[in-house]
CSV table of C-alpha atoms and ligand atoms in Angstrom, one decimal:
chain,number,residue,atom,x,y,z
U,1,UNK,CA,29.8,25.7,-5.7
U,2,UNK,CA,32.7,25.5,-2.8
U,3,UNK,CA,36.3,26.6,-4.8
U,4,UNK,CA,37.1,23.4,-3.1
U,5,UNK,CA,34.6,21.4,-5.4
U,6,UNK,CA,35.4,23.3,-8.1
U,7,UNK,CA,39.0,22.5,-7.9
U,8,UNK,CA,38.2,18.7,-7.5
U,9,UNK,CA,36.6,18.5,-10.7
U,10,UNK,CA,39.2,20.0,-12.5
U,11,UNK,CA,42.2,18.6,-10.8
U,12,UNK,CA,40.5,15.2,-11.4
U,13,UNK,CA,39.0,15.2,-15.1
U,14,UNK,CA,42.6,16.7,-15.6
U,15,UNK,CA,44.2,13.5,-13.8
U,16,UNK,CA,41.8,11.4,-15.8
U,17,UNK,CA,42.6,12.9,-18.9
U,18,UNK,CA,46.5,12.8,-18.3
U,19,UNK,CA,46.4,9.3,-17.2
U,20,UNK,CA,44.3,7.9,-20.3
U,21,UNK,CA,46.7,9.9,-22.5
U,22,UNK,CA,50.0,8.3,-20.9
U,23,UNK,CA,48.2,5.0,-21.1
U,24,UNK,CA,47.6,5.3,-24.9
U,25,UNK,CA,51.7,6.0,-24.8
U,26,UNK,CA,52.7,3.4,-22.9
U,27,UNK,CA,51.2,0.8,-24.6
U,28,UNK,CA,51.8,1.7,-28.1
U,29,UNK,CA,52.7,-0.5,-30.7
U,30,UNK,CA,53.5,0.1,-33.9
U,31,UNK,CA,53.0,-1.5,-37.2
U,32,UNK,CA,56.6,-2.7,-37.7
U,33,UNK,CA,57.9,-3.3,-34.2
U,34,UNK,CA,59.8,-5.9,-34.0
U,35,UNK,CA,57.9,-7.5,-31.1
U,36,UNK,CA,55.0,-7.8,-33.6
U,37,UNK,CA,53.8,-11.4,-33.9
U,38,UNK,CA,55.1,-12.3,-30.3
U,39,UNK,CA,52.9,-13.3,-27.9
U,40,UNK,CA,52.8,-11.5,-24.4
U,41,UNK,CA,52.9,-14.5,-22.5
U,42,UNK,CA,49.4,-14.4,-20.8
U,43,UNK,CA,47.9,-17.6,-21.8
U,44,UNK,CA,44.7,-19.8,-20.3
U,45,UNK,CA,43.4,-22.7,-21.4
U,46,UNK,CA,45.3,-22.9,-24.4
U,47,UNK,CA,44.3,-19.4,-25.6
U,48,UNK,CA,47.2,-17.1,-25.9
U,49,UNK,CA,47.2,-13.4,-26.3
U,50,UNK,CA,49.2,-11.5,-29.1
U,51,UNK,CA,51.0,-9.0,-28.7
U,52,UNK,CA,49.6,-6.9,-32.0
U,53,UNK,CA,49.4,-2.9,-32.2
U,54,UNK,CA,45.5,-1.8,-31.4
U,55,UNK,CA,43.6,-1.5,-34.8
U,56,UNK,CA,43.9,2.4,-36.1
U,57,UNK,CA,40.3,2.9,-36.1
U,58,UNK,CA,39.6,2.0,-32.3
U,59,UNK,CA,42.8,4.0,-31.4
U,60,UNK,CA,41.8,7.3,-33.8
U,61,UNK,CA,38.3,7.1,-31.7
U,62,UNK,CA,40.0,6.9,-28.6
U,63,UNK,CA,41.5,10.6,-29.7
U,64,UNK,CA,38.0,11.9,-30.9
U,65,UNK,CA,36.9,10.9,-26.8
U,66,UNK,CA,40.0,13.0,-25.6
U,67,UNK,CA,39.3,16.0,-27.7
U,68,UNK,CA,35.9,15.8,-27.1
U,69,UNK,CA,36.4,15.5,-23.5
U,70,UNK,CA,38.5,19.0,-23.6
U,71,UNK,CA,35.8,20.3,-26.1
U,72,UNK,CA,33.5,19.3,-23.7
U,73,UNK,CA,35.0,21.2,-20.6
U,74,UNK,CA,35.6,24.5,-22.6
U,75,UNK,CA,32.0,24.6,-24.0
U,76,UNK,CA,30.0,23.8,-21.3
U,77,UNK,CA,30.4,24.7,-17.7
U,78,UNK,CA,32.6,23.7,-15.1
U,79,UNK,CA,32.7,24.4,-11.7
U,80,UNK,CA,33.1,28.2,-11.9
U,81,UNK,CA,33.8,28.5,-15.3
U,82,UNK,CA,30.4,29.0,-17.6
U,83,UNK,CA,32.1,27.7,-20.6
U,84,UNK,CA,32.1,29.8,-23.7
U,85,UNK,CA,28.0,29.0,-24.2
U,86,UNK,CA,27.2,30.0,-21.1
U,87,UNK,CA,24.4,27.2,-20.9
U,88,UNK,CA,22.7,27.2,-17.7
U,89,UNK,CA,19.7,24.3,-16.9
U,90,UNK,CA,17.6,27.7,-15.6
U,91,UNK,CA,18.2,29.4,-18.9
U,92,UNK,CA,16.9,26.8,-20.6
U,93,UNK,CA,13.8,26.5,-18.7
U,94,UNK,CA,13.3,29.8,-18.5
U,95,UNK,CA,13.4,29.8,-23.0
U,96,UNK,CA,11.7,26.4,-23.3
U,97,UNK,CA,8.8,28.1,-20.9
U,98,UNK,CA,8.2,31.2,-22.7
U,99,UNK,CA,8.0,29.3,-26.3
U,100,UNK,CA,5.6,26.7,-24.6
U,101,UNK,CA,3.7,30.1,-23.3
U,102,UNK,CA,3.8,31.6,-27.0
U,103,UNK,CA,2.2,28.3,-28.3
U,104,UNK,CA,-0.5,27.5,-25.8
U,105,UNK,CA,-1.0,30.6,-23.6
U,106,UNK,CA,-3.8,31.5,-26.2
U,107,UNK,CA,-5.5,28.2,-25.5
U,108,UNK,CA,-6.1,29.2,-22.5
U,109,UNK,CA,-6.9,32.8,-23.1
U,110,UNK,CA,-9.5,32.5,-25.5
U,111,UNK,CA,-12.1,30.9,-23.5
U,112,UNK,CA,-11.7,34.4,-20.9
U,113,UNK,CA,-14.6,36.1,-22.6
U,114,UNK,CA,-17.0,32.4,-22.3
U,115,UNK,CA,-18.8,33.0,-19.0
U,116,UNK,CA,-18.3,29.8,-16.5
U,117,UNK,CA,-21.6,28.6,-16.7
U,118,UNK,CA,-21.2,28.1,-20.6
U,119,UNK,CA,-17.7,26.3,-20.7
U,120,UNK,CA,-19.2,23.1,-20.4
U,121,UNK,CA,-20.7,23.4,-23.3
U,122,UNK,CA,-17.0,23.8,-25.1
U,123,UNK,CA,-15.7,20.1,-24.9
U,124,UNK,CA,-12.1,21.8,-25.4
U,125,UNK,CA,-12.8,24.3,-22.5
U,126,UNK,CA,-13.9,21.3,-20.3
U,127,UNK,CA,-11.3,18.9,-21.0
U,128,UNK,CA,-8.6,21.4,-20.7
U,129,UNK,CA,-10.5,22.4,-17.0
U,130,UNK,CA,-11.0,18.9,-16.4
U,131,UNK,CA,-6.8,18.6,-16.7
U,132,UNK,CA,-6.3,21.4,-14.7
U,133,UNK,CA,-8.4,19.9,-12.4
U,134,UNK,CA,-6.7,16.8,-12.2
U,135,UNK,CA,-2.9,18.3,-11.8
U,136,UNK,CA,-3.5,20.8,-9.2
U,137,UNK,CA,-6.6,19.8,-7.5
U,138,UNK,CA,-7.4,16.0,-7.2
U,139,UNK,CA,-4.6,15.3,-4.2
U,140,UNK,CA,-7.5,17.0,-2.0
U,141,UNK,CA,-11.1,17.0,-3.8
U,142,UNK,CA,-10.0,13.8,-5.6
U,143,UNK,CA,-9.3,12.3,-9.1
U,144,UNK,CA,-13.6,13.2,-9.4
U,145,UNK,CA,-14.0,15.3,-7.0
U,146,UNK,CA,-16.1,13.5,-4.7
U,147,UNK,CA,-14.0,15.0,-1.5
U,148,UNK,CA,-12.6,12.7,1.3
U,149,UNK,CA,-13.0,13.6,5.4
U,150,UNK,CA,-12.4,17.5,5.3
U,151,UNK,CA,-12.0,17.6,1.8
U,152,UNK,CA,-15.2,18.8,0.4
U,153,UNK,CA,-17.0,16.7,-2.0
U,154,UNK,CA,-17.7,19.0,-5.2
U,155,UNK,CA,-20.3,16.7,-7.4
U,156,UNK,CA,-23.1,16.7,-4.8
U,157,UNK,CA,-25.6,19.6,-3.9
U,158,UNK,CA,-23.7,20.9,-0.6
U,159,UNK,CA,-22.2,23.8,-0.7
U,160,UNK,CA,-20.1,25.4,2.0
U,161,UNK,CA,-19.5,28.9,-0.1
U,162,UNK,CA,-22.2,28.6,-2.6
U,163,UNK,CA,-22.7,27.4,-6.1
U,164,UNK,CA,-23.3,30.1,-8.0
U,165,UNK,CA,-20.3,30.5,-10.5
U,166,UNK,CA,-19.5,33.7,-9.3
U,167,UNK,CA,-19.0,31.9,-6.2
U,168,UNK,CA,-17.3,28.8,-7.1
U,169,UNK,CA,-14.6,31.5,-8.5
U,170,UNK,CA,-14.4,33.1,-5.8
U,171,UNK,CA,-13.6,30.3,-3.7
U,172,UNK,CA,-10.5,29.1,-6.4
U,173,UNK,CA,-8.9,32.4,-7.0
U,174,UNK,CA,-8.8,33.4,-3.3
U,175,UNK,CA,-9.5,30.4,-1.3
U,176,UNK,CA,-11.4,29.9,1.8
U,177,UNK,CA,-10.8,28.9,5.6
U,178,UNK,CA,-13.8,27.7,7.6
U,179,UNK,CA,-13.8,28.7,10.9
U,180,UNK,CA,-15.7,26.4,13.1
U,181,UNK,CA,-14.8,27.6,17.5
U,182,UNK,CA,-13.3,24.6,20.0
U,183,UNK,CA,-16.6,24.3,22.8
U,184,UNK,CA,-14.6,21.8,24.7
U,185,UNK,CA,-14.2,24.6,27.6
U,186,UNK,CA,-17.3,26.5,27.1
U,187,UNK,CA,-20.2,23.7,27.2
U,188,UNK,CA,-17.9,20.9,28.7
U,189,UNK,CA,-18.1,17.3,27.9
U,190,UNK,CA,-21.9,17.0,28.7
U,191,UNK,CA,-22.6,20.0,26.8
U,192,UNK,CA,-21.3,18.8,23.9
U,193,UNK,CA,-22.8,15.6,24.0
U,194,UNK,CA,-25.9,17.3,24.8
U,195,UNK,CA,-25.8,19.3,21.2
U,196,UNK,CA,-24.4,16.1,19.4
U,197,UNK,CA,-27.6,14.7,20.3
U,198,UNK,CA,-29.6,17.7,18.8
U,199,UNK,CA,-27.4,17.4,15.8
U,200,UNK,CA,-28.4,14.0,14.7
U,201,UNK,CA,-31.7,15.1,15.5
U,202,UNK,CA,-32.2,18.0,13.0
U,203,UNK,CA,-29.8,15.1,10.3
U,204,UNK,CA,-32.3,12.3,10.6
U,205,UNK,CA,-30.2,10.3,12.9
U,206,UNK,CA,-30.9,8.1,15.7
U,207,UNK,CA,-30.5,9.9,18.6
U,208,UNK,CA,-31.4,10.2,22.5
U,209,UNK,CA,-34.4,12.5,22.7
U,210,UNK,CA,-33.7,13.7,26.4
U,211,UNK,CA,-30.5,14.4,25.6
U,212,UNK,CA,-31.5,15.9,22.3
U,213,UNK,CA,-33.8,18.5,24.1
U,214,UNK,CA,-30.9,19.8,26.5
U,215,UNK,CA,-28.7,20.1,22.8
U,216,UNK,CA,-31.5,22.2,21.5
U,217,UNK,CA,-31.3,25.1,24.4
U,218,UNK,CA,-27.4,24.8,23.3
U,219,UNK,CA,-28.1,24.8,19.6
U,220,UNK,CA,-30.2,28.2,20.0
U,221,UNK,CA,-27.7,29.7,22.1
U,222,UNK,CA,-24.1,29.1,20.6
U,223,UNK,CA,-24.5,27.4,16.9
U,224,UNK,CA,-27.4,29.6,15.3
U,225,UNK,CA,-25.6,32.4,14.7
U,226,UNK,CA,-23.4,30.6,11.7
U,227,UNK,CA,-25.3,27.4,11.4
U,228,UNK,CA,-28.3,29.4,11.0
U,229,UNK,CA,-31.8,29.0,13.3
U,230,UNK,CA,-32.8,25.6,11.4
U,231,UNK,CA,-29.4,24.3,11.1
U,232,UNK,CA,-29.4,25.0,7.4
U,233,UNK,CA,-25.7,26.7,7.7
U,234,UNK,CA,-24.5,29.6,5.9
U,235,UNK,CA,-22.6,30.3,3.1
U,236,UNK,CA,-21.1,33.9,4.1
U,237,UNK,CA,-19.1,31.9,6.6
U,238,UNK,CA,-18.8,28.6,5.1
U,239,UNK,CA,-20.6,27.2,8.0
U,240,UNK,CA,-22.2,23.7,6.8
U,241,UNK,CA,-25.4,22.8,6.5
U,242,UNK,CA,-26.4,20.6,9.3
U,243,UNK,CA,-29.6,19.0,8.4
U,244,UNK,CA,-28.7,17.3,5.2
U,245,UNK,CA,-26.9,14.6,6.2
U,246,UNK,CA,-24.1,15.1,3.8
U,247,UNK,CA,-20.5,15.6,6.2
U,248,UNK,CA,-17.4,17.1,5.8
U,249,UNK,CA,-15.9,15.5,8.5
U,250,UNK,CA,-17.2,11.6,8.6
U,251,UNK,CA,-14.4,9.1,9.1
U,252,UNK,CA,-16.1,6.2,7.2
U,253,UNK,CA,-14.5,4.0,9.6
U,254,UNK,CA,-15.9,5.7,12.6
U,255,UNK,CA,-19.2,6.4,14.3
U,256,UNK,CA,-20.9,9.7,12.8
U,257,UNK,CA,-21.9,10.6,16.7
U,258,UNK,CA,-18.2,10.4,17.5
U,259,UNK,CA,-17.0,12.4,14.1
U,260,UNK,CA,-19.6,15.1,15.5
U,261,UNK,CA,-18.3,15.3,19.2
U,262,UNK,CA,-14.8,15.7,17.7
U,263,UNK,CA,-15.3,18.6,15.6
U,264,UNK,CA,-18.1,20.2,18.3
U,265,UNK,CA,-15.0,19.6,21.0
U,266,UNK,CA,-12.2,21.0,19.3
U,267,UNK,CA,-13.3,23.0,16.3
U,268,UNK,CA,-12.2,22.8,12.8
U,269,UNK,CA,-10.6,25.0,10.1
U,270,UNK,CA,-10.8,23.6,6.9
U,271,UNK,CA,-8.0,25.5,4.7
U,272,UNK,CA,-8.5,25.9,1.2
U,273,UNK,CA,-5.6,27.3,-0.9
U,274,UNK,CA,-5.7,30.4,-3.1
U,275,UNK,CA,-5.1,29.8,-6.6
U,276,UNK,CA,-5.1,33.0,-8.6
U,277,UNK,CA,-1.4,34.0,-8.4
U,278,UNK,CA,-0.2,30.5,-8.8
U,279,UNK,CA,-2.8,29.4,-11.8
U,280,UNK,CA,-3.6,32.5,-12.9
U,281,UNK,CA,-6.8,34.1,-14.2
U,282,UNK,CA,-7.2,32.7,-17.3
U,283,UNK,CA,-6.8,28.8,-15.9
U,284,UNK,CA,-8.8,29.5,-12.6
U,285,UNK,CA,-11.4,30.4,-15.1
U,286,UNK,CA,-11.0,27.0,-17.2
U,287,UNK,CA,-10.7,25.2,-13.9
U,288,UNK,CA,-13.9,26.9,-12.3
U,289,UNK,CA,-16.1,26.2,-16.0
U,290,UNK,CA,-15.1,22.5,-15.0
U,291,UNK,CA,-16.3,22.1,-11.3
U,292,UNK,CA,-19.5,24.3,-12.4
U,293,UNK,CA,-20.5,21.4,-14.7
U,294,UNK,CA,-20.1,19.0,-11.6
U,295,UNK,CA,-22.6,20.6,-10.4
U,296,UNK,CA,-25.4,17.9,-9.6
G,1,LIG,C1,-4.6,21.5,0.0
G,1,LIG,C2,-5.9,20.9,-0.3
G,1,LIG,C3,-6.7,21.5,-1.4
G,1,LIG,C4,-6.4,21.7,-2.7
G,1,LIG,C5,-5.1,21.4,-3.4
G,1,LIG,C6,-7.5,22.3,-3.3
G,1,LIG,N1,-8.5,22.4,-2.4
G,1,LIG,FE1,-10.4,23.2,-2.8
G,1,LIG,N2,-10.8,23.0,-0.8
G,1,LIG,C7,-10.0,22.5,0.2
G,1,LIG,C8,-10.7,22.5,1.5
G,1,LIG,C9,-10.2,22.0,2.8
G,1,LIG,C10,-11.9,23.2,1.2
G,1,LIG,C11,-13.0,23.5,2.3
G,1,LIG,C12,-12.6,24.8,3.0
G,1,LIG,C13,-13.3,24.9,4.2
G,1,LIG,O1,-13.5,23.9,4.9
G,1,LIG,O2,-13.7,26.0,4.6
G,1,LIG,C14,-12.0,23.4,-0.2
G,1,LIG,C15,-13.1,24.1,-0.8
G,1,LIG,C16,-13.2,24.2,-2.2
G,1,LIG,C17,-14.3,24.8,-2.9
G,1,LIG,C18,-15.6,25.3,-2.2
G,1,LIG,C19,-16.5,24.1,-2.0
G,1,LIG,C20,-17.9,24.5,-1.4
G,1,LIG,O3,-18.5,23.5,-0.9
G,1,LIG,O4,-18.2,25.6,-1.4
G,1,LIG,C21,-14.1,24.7,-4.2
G,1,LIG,C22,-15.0,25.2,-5.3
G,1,LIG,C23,-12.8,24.2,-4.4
G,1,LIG,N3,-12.3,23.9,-3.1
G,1,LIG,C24,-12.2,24.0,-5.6
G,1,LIG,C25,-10.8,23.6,-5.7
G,1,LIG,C26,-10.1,23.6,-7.0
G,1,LIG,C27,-10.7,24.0,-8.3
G,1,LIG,C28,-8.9,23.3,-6.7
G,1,LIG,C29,-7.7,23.2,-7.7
G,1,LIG,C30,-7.4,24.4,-8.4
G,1,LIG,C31,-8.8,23.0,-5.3
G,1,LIG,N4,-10.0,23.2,-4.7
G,1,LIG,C32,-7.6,22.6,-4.7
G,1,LIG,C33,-8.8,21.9,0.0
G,1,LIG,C34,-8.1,22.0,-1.2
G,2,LIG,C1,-18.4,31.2,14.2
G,2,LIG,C2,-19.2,30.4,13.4
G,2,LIG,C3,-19.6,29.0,14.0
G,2,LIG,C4,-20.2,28.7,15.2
G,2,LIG,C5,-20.6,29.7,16.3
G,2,LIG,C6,-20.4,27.3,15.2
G,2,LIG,N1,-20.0,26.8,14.0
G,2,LIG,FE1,-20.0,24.8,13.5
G,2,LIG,N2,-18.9,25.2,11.9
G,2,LIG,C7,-18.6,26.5,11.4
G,2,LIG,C8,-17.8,26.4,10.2
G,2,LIG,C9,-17.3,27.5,9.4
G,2,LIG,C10,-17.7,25.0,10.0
G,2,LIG,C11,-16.9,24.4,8.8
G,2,LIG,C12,-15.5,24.1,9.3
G,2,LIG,C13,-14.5,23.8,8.2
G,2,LIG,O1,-14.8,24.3,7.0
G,2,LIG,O2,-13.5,23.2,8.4
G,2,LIG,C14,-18.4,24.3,11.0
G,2,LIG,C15,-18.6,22.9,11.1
G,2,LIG,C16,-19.4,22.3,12.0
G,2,LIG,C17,-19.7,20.9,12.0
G,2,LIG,C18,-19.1,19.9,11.0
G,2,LIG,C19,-20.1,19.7,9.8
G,2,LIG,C20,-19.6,18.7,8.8
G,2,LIG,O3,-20.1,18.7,7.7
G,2,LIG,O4,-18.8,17.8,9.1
G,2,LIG,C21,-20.6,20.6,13.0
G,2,LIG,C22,-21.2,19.3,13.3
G,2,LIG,C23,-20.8,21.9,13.6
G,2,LIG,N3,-20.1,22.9,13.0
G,2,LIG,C24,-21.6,22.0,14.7
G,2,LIG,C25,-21.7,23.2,15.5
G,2,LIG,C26,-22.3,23.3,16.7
G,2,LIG,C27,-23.1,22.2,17.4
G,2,LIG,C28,-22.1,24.6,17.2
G,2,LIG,C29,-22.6,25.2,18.5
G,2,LIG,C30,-22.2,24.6,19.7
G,2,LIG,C31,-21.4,25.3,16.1
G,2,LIG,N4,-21.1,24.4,15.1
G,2,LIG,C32,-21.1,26.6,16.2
G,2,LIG,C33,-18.9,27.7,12.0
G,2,LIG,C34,-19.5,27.8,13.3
């Protein structure tokens, strides 16, 4: 903090205090003045106001405020001054985390040794991976994890990276980025509407067969390599599956030919986070027991 703030909140708590102190002065009365009884003048609609001393219990409380105010100021922080606690909002976190560690860092530790194909079976394991799931995960996969446009779905049967457990780990603890190229400038519009075509072919769309045929050439030229000679994709590169019908990137909203031409034009890199150094082992492991029992 500035020295100029820190000033300010001492010069004025100290005004305050001064000013509430002379106030209490000023307007004392005591028991046995010889204005007691008189009235101060102010009167509306026939009520007038006396001019009595304040009752000694509201006035002693008024002192307990004052000392505690000073109390206050001295214990706690101020400004610069760290008060003779030292109490900082960090500190306390900082305690308050490590006694909520103490208490339920074993939860999470003991299901380490369980291997991820057998948490599901542990209804503790999967509602504490479920929760997990829920905090850290569902603004992308969703609250179930059926996925949204880019956002994989993680209840079906497509996998970009594989299902195995291993594999499912893998992906949580050090993420994944799919690389899909831009063809805009190497097949040109026609190109690209050419292996569209092919696309919804090998998908069991409707499609234009002439158009289709030209998309095949394409297909075997530039897209095999990662989306595999049958369009069955592969999961080395996370390179989707083409012939299932099940999309990563399908507006609902929007034409599936024109969702296609989009990513064929300009690429696509899906970017999944890593979580292993913000979740750690042990809840990565929780996490990946839970999206191993969506698997359908
Ligand atoms: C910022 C958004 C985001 C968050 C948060 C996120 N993910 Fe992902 N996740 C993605 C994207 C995007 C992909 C697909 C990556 C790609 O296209 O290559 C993905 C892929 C995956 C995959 C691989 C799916 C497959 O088909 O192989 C798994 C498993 C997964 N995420 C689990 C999780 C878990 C568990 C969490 C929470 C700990 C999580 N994700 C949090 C965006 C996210
Ligand atoms: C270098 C490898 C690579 C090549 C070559 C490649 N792709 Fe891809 N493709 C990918 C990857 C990886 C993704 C997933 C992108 C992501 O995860 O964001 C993808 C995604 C797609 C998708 C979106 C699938 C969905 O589920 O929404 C389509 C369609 C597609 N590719 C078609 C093609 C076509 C057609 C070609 C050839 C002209 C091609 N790809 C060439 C790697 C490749």
């Amino acid at each position: 903090m500035s020295s100029f703030w820190n000033a300010y909140i001492f010069v004025l708590t100290g005004i305050f205090l001064l000013g509430i102190i002379g106030l209490i002065y000023f307007t004392r009365r005591m028991p046995g003045d010889d204005k007691i009884g008189e009235t101060t003048g102010h009167k509306f609609d026939d009520i007038e106001e006396y001019n009595n001393p304040m009752p000694k219990w509201w006035l002693n409380l008024f002192y307990i405020t004052i000392v505690f105010a000073v109390g206050y100021m001295i214990y706690y922080p101020v400004g610069n001054w760290e008060g003779i606690s030292k109490w900082t909002s960090a500190n306390q976190l900082e305690a308050e985390t490590a006694a909520y560690n103490e208490k339920y860092g074993d939860i999470y530790l003991r299901f380490l040794d369980t291997p991820v194909e057998e948490l599901q079976n542990n209804a503790q394991a999967k509602r504490i991976g479920q929760r997990l799931f829920v905090n850290n995960c569902s603004l992308c996969h969703g609250q179930n994890a059926q996925g949204y446009y880019g956002f994989p779905n993680l209840t079906d049967n497509d996998w970009l990276y594989g299902s195995d457990a291993d594999q499912i780990k893998h992906s949580i603890n050090f993420g994944r980025m799919g690389q899909m190229p831009a063809w805009k400038d190497t097949l040109g519009t026609q190109g690209v509407s050419a292996v569209t075509e092919y696309v919804l072919s090998i998908s069991g769309n409707e499609y234009i067969e002439s158009q289709a045929k030209k998309g095949e050439v394409i297909y075997q030229q530039m897209c095999v390599a990662c989306h595999g000679a049958q369009g069955q994709g592969n999961i080395a590169l996370g390179a989707p599956n083409l012939t299932n019908n099940i999309w990563l990137y399908d507006l609902p909203e929007q034409e599936l030919r024109r969702d296609i031409m989009t990513t064929v034009m300009n690429g696509r890199a899906g970017n999944m986070p890593a979580w292993k150094d913000i979740l750690g082992e042990e809840k990565v492991h929780l996490v990946s027991g839970y999206v191993y029992s969506l698997r359908n």
